[in-house]
Coordinates of C-alpha atoms in Angstrom, one line a residue:
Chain A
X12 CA 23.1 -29.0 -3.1
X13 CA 22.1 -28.1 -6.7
X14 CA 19.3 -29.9 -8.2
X15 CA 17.8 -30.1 -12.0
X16 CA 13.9 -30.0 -11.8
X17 CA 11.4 -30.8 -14.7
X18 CA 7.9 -28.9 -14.4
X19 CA 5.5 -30.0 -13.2
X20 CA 6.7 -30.2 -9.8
X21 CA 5.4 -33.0 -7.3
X22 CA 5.7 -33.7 -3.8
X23 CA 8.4 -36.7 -4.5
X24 CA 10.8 -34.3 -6.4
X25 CA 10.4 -31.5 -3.8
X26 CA 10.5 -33.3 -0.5
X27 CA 14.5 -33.7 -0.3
X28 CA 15.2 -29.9 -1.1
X29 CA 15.8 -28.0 1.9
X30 CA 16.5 -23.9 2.3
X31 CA 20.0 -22.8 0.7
X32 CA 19.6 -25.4 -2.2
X33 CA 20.1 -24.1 -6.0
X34 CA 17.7 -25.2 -8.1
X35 CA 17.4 -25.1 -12.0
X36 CA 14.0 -25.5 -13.5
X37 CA 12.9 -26.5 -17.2
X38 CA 9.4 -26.9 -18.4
X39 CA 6.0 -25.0 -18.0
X40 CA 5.2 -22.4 -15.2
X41 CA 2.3 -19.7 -14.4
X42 CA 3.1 -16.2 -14.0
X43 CA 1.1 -13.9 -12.6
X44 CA 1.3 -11.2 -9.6
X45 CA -0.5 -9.1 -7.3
X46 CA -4.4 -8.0 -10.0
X47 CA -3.9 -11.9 -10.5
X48 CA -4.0 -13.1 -7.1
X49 CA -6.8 -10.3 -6.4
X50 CA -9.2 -11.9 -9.4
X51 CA -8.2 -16.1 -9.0
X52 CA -9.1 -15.5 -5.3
X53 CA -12.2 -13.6 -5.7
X54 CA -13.3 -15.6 -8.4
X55 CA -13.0 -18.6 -6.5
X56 CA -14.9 -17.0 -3.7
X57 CA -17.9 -16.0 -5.7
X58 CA -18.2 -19.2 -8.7
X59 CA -16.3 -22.1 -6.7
X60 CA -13.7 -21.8 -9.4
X61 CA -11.1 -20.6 -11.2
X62 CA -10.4 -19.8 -14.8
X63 CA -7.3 -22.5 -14.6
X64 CA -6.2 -25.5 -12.7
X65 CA -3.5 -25.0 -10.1
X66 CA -3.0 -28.5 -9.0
X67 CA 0.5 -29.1 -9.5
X68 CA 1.7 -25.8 -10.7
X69 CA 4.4 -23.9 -9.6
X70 CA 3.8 -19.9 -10.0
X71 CA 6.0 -16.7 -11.1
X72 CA 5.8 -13.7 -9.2
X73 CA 6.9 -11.4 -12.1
X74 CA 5.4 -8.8 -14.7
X75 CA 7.6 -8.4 -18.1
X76 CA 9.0 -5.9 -19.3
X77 CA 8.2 -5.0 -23.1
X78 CA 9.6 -7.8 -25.5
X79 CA 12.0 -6.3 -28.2
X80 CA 12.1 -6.8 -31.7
X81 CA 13.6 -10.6 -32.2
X82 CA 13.2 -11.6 -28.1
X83 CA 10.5 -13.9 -26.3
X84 CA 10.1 -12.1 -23.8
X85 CA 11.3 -8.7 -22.3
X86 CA 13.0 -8.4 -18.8
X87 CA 11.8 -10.6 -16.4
X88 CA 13.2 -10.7 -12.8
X89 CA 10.7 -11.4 -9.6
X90 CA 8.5 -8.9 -7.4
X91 CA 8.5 -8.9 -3.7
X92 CA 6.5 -11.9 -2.5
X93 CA 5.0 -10.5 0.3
X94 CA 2.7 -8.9 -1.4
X95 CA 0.8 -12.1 -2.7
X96 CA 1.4 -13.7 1.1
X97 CA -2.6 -12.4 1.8
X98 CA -3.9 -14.6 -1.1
X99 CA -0.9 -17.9 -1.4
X100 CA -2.5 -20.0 1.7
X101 CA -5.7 -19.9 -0.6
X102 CA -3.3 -20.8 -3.8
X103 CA -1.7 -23.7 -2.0
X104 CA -5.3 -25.1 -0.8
X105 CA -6.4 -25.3 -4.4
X106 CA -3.0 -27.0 -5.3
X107 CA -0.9 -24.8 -6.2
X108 CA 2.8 -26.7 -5.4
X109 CA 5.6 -24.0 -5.2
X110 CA 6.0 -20.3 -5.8
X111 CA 8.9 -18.2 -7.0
X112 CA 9.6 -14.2 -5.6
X113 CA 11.9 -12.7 -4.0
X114 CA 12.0 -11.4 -0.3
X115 CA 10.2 -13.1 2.9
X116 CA 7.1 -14.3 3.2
X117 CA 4.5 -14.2 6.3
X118 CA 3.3 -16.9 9.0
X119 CA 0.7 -18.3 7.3
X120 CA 2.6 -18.6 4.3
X121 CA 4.8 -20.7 6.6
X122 CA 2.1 -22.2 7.8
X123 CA 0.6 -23.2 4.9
X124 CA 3.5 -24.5 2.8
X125 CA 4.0 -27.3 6.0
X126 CA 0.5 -27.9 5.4
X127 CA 0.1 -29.0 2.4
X128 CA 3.9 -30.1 1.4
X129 CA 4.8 -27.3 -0.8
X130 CA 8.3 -24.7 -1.5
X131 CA 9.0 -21.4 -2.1
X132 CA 11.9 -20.5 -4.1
X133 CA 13.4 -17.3 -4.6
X134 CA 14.7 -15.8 -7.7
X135 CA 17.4 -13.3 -8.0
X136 CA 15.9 -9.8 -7.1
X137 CA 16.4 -7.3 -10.4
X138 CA 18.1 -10.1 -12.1
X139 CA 15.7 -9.3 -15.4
X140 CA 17.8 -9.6 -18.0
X141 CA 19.0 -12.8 -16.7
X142 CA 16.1 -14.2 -16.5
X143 CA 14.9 -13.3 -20.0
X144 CA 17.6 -15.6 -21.1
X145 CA 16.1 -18.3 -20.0
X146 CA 12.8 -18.1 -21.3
X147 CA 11.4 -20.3 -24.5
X148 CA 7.9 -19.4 -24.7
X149 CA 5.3 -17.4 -23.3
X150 CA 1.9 -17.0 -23.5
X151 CA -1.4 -15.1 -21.6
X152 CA -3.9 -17.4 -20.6
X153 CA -6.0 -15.3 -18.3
X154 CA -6.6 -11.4 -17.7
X155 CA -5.4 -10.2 -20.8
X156 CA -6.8 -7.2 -20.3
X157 CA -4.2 -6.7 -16.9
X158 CA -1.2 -6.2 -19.7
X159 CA 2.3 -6.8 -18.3
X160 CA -0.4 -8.2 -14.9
X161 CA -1.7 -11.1 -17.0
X162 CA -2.0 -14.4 -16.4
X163 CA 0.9 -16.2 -18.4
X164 CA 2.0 -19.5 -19.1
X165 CA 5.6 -19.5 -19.6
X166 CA 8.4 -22.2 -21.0
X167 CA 11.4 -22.1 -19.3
X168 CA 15.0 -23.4 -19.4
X169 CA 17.9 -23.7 -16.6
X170 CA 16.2 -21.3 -14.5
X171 CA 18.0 -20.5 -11.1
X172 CA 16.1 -19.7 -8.3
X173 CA 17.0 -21.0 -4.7
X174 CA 14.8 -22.8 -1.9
X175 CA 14.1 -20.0 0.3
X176 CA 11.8 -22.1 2.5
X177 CA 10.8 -25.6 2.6
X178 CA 8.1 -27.4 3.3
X179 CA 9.5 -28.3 6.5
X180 CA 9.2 -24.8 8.0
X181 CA 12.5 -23.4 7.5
X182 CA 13.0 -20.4 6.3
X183 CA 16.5 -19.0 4.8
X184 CA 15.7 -15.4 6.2
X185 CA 15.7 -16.3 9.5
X186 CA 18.3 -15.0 11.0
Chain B
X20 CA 18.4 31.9 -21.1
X21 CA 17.9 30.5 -24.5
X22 CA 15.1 27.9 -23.9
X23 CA 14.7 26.7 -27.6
X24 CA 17.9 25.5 -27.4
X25 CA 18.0 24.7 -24.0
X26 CA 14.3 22.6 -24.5
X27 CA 15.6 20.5 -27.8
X28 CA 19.3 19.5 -26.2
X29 CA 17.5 18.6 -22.5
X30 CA 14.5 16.5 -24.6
X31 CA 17.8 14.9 -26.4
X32 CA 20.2 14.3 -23.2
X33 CA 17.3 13.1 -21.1
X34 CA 16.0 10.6 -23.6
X35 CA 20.0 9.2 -24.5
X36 CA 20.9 9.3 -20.8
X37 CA 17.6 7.2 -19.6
X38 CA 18.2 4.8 -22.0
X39 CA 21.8 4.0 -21.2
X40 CA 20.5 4.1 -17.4
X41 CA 17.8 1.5 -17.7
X42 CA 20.3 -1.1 -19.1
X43 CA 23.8 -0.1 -17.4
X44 CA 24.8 1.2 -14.2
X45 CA 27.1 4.2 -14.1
X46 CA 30.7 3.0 -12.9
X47 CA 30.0 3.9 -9.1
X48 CA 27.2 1.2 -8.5
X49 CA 28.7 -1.1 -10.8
X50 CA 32.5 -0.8 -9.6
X51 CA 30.9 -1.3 -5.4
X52 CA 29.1 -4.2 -6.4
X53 CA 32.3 -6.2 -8.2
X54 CA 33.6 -5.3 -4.9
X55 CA 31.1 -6.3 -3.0
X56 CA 31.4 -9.6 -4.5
X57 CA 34.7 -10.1 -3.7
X58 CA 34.2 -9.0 0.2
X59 CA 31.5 -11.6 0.4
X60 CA 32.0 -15.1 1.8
X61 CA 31.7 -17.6 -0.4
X62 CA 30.3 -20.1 2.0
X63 CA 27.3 -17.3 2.4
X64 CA 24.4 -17.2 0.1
X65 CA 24.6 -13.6 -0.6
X66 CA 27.7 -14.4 -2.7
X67 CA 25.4 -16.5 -5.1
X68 CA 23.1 -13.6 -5.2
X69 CA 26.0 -11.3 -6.5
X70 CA 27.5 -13.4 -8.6
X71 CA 24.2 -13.7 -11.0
X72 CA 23.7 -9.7 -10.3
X73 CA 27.1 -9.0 -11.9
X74 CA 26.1 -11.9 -14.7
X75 CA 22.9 -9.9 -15.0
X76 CA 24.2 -6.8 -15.7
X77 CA 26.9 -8.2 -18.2
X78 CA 23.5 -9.9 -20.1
X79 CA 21.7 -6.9 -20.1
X80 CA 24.7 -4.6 -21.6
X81 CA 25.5 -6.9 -24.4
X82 CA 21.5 -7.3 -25.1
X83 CA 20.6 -4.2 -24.4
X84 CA 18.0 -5.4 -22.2
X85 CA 16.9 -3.3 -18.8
X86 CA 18.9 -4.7 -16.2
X87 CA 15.7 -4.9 -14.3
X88 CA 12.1 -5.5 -15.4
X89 CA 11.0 -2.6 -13.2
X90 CA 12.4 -0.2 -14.8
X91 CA 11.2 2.7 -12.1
X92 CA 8.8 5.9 -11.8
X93 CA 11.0 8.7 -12.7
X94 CA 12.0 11.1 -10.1
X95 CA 13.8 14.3 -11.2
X96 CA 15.9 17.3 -9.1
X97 CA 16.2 20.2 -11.5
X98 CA 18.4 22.9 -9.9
X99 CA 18.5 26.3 -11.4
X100 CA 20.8 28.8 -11.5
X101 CA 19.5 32.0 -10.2
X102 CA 21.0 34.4 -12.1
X103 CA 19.0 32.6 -14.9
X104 CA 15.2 33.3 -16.3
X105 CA 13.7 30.4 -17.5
X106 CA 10.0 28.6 -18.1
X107 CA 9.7 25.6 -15.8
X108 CA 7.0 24.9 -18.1
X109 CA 9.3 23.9 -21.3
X110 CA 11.7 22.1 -18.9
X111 CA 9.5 20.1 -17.6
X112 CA 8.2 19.5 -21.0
X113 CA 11.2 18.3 -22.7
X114 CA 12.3 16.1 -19.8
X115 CA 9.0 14.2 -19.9
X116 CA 9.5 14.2 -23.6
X117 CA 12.9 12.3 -23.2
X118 CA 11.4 10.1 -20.9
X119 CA 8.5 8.7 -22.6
X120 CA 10.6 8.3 -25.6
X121 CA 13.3 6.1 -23.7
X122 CA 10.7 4.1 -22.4
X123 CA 9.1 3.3 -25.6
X124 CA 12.1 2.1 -27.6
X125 CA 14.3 1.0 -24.8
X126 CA 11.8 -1.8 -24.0
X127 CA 11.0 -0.4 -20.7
X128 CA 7.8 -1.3 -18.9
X129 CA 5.3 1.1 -17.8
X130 CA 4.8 0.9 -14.9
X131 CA 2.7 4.2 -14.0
X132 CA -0.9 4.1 -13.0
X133 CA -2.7 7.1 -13.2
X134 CA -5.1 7.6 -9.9
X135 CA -3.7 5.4 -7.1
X136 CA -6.8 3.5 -5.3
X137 CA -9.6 2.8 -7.5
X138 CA -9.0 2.3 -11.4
X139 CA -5.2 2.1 -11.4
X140 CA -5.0 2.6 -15.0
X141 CA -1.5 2.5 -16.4
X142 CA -0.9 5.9 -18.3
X143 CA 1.0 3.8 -20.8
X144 CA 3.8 6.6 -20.8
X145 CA 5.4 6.0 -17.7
X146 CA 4.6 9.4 -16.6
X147 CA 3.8 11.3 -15.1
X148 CA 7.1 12.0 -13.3
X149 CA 8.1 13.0 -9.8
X150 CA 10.0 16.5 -10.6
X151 CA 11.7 18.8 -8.3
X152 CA 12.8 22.3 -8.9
X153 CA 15.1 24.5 -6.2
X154 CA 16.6 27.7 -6.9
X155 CA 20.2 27.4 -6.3
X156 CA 23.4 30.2 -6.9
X157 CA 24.8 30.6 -10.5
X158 CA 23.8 30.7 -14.0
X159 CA 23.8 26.7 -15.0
X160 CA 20.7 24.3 -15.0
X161 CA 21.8 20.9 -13.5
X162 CA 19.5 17.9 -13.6
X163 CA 19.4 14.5 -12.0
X164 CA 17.1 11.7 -12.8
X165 CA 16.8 8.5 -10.7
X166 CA 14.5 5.0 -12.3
X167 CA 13.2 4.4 -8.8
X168 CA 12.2 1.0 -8.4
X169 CA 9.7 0.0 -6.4
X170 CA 10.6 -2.7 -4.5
X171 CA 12.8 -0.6 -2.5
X172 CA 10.3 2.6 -2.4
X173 CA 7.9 0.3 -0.5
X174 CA 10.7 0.0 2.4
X175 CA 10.7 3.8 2.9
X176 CA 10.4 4.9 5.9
X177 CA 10.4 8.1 8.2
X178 CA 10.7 8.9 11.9
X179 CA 10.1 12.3 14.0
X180 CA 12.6 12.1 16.6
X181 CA 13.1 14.4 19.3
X182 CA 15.2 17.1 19.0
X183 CA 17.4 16.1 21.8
X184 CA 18.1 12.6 20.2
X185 CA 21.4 12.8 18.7
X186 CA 23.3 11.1 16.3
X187 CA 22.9 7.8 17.9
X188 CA 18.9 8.7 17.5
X189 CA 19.9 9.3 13.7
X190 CA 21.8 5.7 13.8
X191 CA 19.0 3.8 15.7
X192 CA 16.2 5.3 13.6
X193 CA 17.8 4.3 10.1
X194 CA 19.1 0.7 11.4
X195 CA 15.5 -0.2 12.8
X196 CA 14.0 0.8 9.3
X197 CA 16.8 -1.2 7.2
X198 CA 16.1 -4.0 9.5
X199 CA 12.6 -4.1 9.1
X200 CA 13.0 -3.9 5.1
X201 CA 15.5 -6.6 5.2
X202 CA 15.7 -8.6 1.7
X203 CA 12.8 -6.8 0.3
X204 CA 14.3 -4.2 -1.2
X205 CA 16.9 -6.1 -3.5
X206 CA 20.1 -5.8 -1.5
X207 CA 22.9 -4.7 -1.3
X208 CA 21.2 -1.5 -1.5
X209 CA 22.3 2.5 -1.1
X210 CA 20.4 4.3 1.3
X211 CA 19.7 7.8 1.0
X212 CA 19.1 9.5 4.5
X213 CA 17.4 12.8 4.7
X214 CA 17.6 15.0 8.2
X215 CA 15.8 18.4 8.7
X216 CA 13.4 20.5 7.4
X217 CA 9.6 19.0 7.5
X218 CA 8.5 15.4 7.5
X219 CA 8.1 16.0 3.6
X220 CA 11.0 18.0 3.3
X221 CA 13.2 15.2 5.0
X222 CA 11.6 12.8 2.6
X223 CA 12.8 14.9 -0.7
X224 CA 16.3 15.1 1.0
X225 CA 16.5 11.4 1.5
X226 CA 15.7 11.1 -2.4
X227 CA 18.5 13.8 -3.3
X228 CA 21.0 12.1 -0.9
X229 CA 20.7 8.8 -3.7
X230 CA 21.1 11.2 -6.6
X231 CA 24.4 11.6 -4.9
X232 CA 28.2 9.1 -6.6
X233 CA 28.1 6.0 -4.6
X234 CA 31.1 6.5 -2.0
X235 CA 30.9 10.1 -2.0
X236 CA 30.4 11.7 1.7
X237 CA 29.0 14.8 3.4
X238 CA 31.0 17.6 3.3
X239 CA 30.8 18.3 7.2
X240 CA 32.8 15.7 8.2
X241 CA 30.4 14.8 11.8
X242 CA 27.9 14.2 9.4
X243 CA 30.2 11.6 7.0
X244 CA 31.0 9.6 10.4
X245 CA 27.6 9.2 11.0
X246 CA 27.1 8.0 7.2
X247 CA 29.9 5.5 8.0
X248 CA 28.5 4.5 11.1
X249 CA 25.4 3.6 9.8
X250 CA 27.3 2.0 7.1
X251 CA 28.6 -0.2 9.2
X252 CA 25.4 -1.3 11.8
X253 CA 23.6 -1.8 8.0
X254 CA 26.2 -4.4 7.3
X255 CA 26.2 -6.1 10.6
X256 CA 22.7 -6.5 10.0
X257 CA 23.9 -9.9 7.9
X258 CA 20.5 -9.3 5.8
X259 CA 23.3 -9.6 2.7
X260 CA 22.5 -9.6 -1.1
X261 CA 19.4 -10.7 -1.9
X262 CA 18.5 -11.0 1.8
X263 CA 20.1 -14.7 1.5
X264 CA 22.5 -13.7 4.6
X265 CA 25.9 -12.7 4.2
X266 CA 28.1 -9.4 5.2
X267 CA 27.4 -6.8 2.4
X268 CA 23.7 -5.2 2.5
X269 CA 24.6 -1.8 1.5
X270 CA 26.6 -0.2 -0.7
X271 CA 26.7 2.9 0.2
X272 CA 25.0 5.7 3.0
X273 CA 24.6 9.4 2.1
X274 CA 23.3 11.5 4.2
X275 CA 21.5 15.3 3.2
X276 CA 20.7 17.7 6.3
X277 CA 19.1 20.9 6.3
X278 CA 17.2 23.1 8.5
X279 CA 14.6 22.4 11.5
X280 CA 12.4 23.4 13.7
X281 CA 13.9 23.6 17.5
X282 CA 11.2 21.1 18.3
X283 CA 12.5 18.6 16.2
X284 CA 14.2 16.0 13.9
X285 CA 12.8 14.7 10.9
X286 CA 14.6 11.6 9.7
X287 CA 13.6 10.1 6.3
X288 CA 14.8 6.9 4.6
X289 CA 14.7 6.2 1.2
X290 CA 16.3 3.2 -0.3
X291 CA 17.4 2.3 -3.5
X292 CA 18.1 -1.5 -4.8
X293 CA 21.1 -2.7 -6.4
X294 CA 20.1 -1.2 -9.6
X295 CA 20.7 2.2 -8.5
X296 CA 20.1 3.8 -11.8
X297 CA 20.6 6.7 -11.9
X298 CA 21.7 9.9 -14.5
X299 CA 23.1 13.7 -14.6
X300 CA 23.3 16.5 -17.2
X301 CA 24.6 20.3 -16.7
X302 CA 23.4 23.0 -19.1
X303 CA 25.0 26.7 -19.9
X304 CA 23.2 29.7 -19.9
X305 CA 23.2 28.8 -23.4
X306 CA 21.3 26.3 -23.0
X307 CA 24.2 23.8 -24.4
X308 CA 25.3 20.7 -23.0
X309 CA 28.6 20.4 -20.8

């Protein structure tokens, strides 16, 4: 089933989608990998809070590539998600609504998407230069000091990804 | 050897080579993935997966965008002739030379960190690289470069099997890694196999075995069987691209052996993603281009 998604996700527009479904996405995301997980969550351990509001967001496992001259943003494919599995539960429980990677993801990730009603998608592993087509803006909004490891807030367009586990427990890698 | 000459055209190639790898795969990889594509079954979702992979890579040749936003640590196998003298020092030099340059104005990201477990600061340079040199008969300098992505490097893996293990010990040991990296490391992936020597030593070989032509085999044909049988247990594995499911996962199994000790028999995995990128150059004792 292929489905046409505005950002900000909520539960409604994400509780049909099951694994296997195409997705395009259009509107505002977060992106921000592993230094960005390691500081929101540590932050939030020692002040109660975190430099930005996940409730509703959908998050961007990905560090750019260098823009050229005349582009928005350099090549942009995913990273491997289970890297960020230690911190997501934590992500999720602040209200974070769906995350986009590439690969599998642990049991509590699992776990914690039933819990609180939320999706991963994955992105086409690699697929950089693909992505970088569909991008319309980006900016950092955290971290700047982490470089291509920011926190960003990125505009997108048509952006494919696929529901690689739902938020009924199923899981397309398992096989 | 003339290395002034040999330093400037190595700096030159390297650079021009590195920036054509990072945004388009040499006919090999590109040629088994169209392939691939048409093998897979539609009804599979690995088939979606290669269908934006080959869209991908058409985007990022007209753009002249890296195909992939990790655009590697650089690994290098520099094979000298020995009838040759030369300074490893200038070679070494002028490859790093060519590669920072590529990286800066091919858009590449840098994606080097200087001391691995406590400040992780990126050199900004991409370097330094991972550079191997061997002695080997003749009077030519040969080099091969591989962007090694990281994805897959995390999924590498190495086992000490018994000496009395066998080939199907060889199989078993590679097939339990693949299956444990299973869509991680962007499939369909090659998968370089290295047998013999030390644990390290097995390691290095499995990194030369993916400097090898996709669909090329081991000379001794016991050892290309075994590349064909892991081949095809890879494939059954159904991880398919992307690790969506589906009946291509690799692309290709090459296999380098060498040496041991009678106790035993290092086998080391290395794999590479679908962007196998990848480059080659051969210099006269002249220190010219061939």
């Amino acid at each position: 089933m292929r489905y046409d998604l505005n950002l900000p996700l909520n539960r409604d527009m994400i509780k049909d989608l099951v694994v296997g479904d195409e997705v395009y996405l259009n509107g505002k995301l977060l992106v921000g990998r592993d230094q960005v997980h390691l500081r929101l969550t540590t932050e939030l351990e020692r002040d109660g809070k975190m430099p930005v509001s996940l409730i509703g967001e959908t998050i961007f496992y990905m560090g750019p590539a260098p823009a050229p001259q005349g582009f928005v943003i350099g090549s942009c494919g995913p990273t491997t998600s289970a890297r960020m599995d230690p911190f997501a539960p934590t992500l999720m429980r602040e209200g974070l609504i769906a995350m986009i990677g590439k690969g599998p993801r642990s049991e509590s990730v699992r776990n914690s998407l039933i819990d609180h009603g939320c999706v991963y998608f994955t992105a086409f592993g690699g697929c950089g230069a693909l992505y970088a087509q569909c991008v319309r803006s980006v900016r950092v909004i955290a971290y700047e000091d982490l470089g291509p490891e920011a926190l960003y807030e990125m505009v997108v367009e048509d952006f494919p990804v696929i529901v690689a586990m739902d938020a009924f427990g199923a899981s397309i890698y398992d096989r | 050897m003339d290395m002034l000459e040999l330093e400037k055209n190595l700096e030159e190639t390297v650079y021009r080579r590195m920036l054509t790898a990072g945004v388009e795969l040499s006919d090999d990889v590109h040629d088994a993935l169209k392939m691939a594509f048409e093998r897979e079954e539609s009804a599979n979702s690995g088939s979606i997966v290669l269908e934006n992979i080959l869209k991908n890579l058409a985007i990022a040749k007209e753009k002249r965008l890296p195909m992939c936003q990790d655009t590697g640590m650089v690994l290098g196998f520099v094979d000298i002739g020995e009838e040759l003298t030369v300074s490893l020092g200038v070679i070494k030099g002028a490859i790093e030379r060519g590669i920072e340059r590529a990286y800066e104005d091919g858009s590449f990201r840098k994606s080097v960190v200087a001391e691995p477990v406590f400040d992780r600061d990126n050199t900004k340079t991409n370097l330094p690289a991972v550079i191997y040199f061997e002695s080997v008969p003749g009077d030519t300098i040969s080099v091969h470069l591989l962007m090694k992505g990281f994805g897959s490097e995390n999924c590498s893996g190495l086992e000490m099997l018994n000496p009395t293990k066998g080939p199907s010990g060889v199989e078993d040991a590679v097939v339990s890694i693949m299956g444990k990296a299973g869509g991680k490391p962007c499939p369909p992936v090659v998968v370089g196999v290295g047998i013999g020597g030390t644990s390290d030593r097995a390691a290095i070989l499995s990194k030369r075995a993916l400097t090898r032509k996709v669909g090329t085999y081991h000379q001794d044909p016991r050892y290309a069987g075994l590349e064909r049988s892991i081949f095809d247990r890879i494939q059954g594995l159904g991880v398919g691209a992307g690790g969506l499911g589906g009946i291509i996962t690799t692309l290709g199994v090459m296999i380098e052996s060498e040496a041991t000790h009678i106790a035993g028999m290092p086998v080391a995995v290395s794999i590479n993603c679908w962007a196998d990128r990848k480059a080659e150059m051969v210099f006269d004792k002249k220190g010219a281009l061939q």
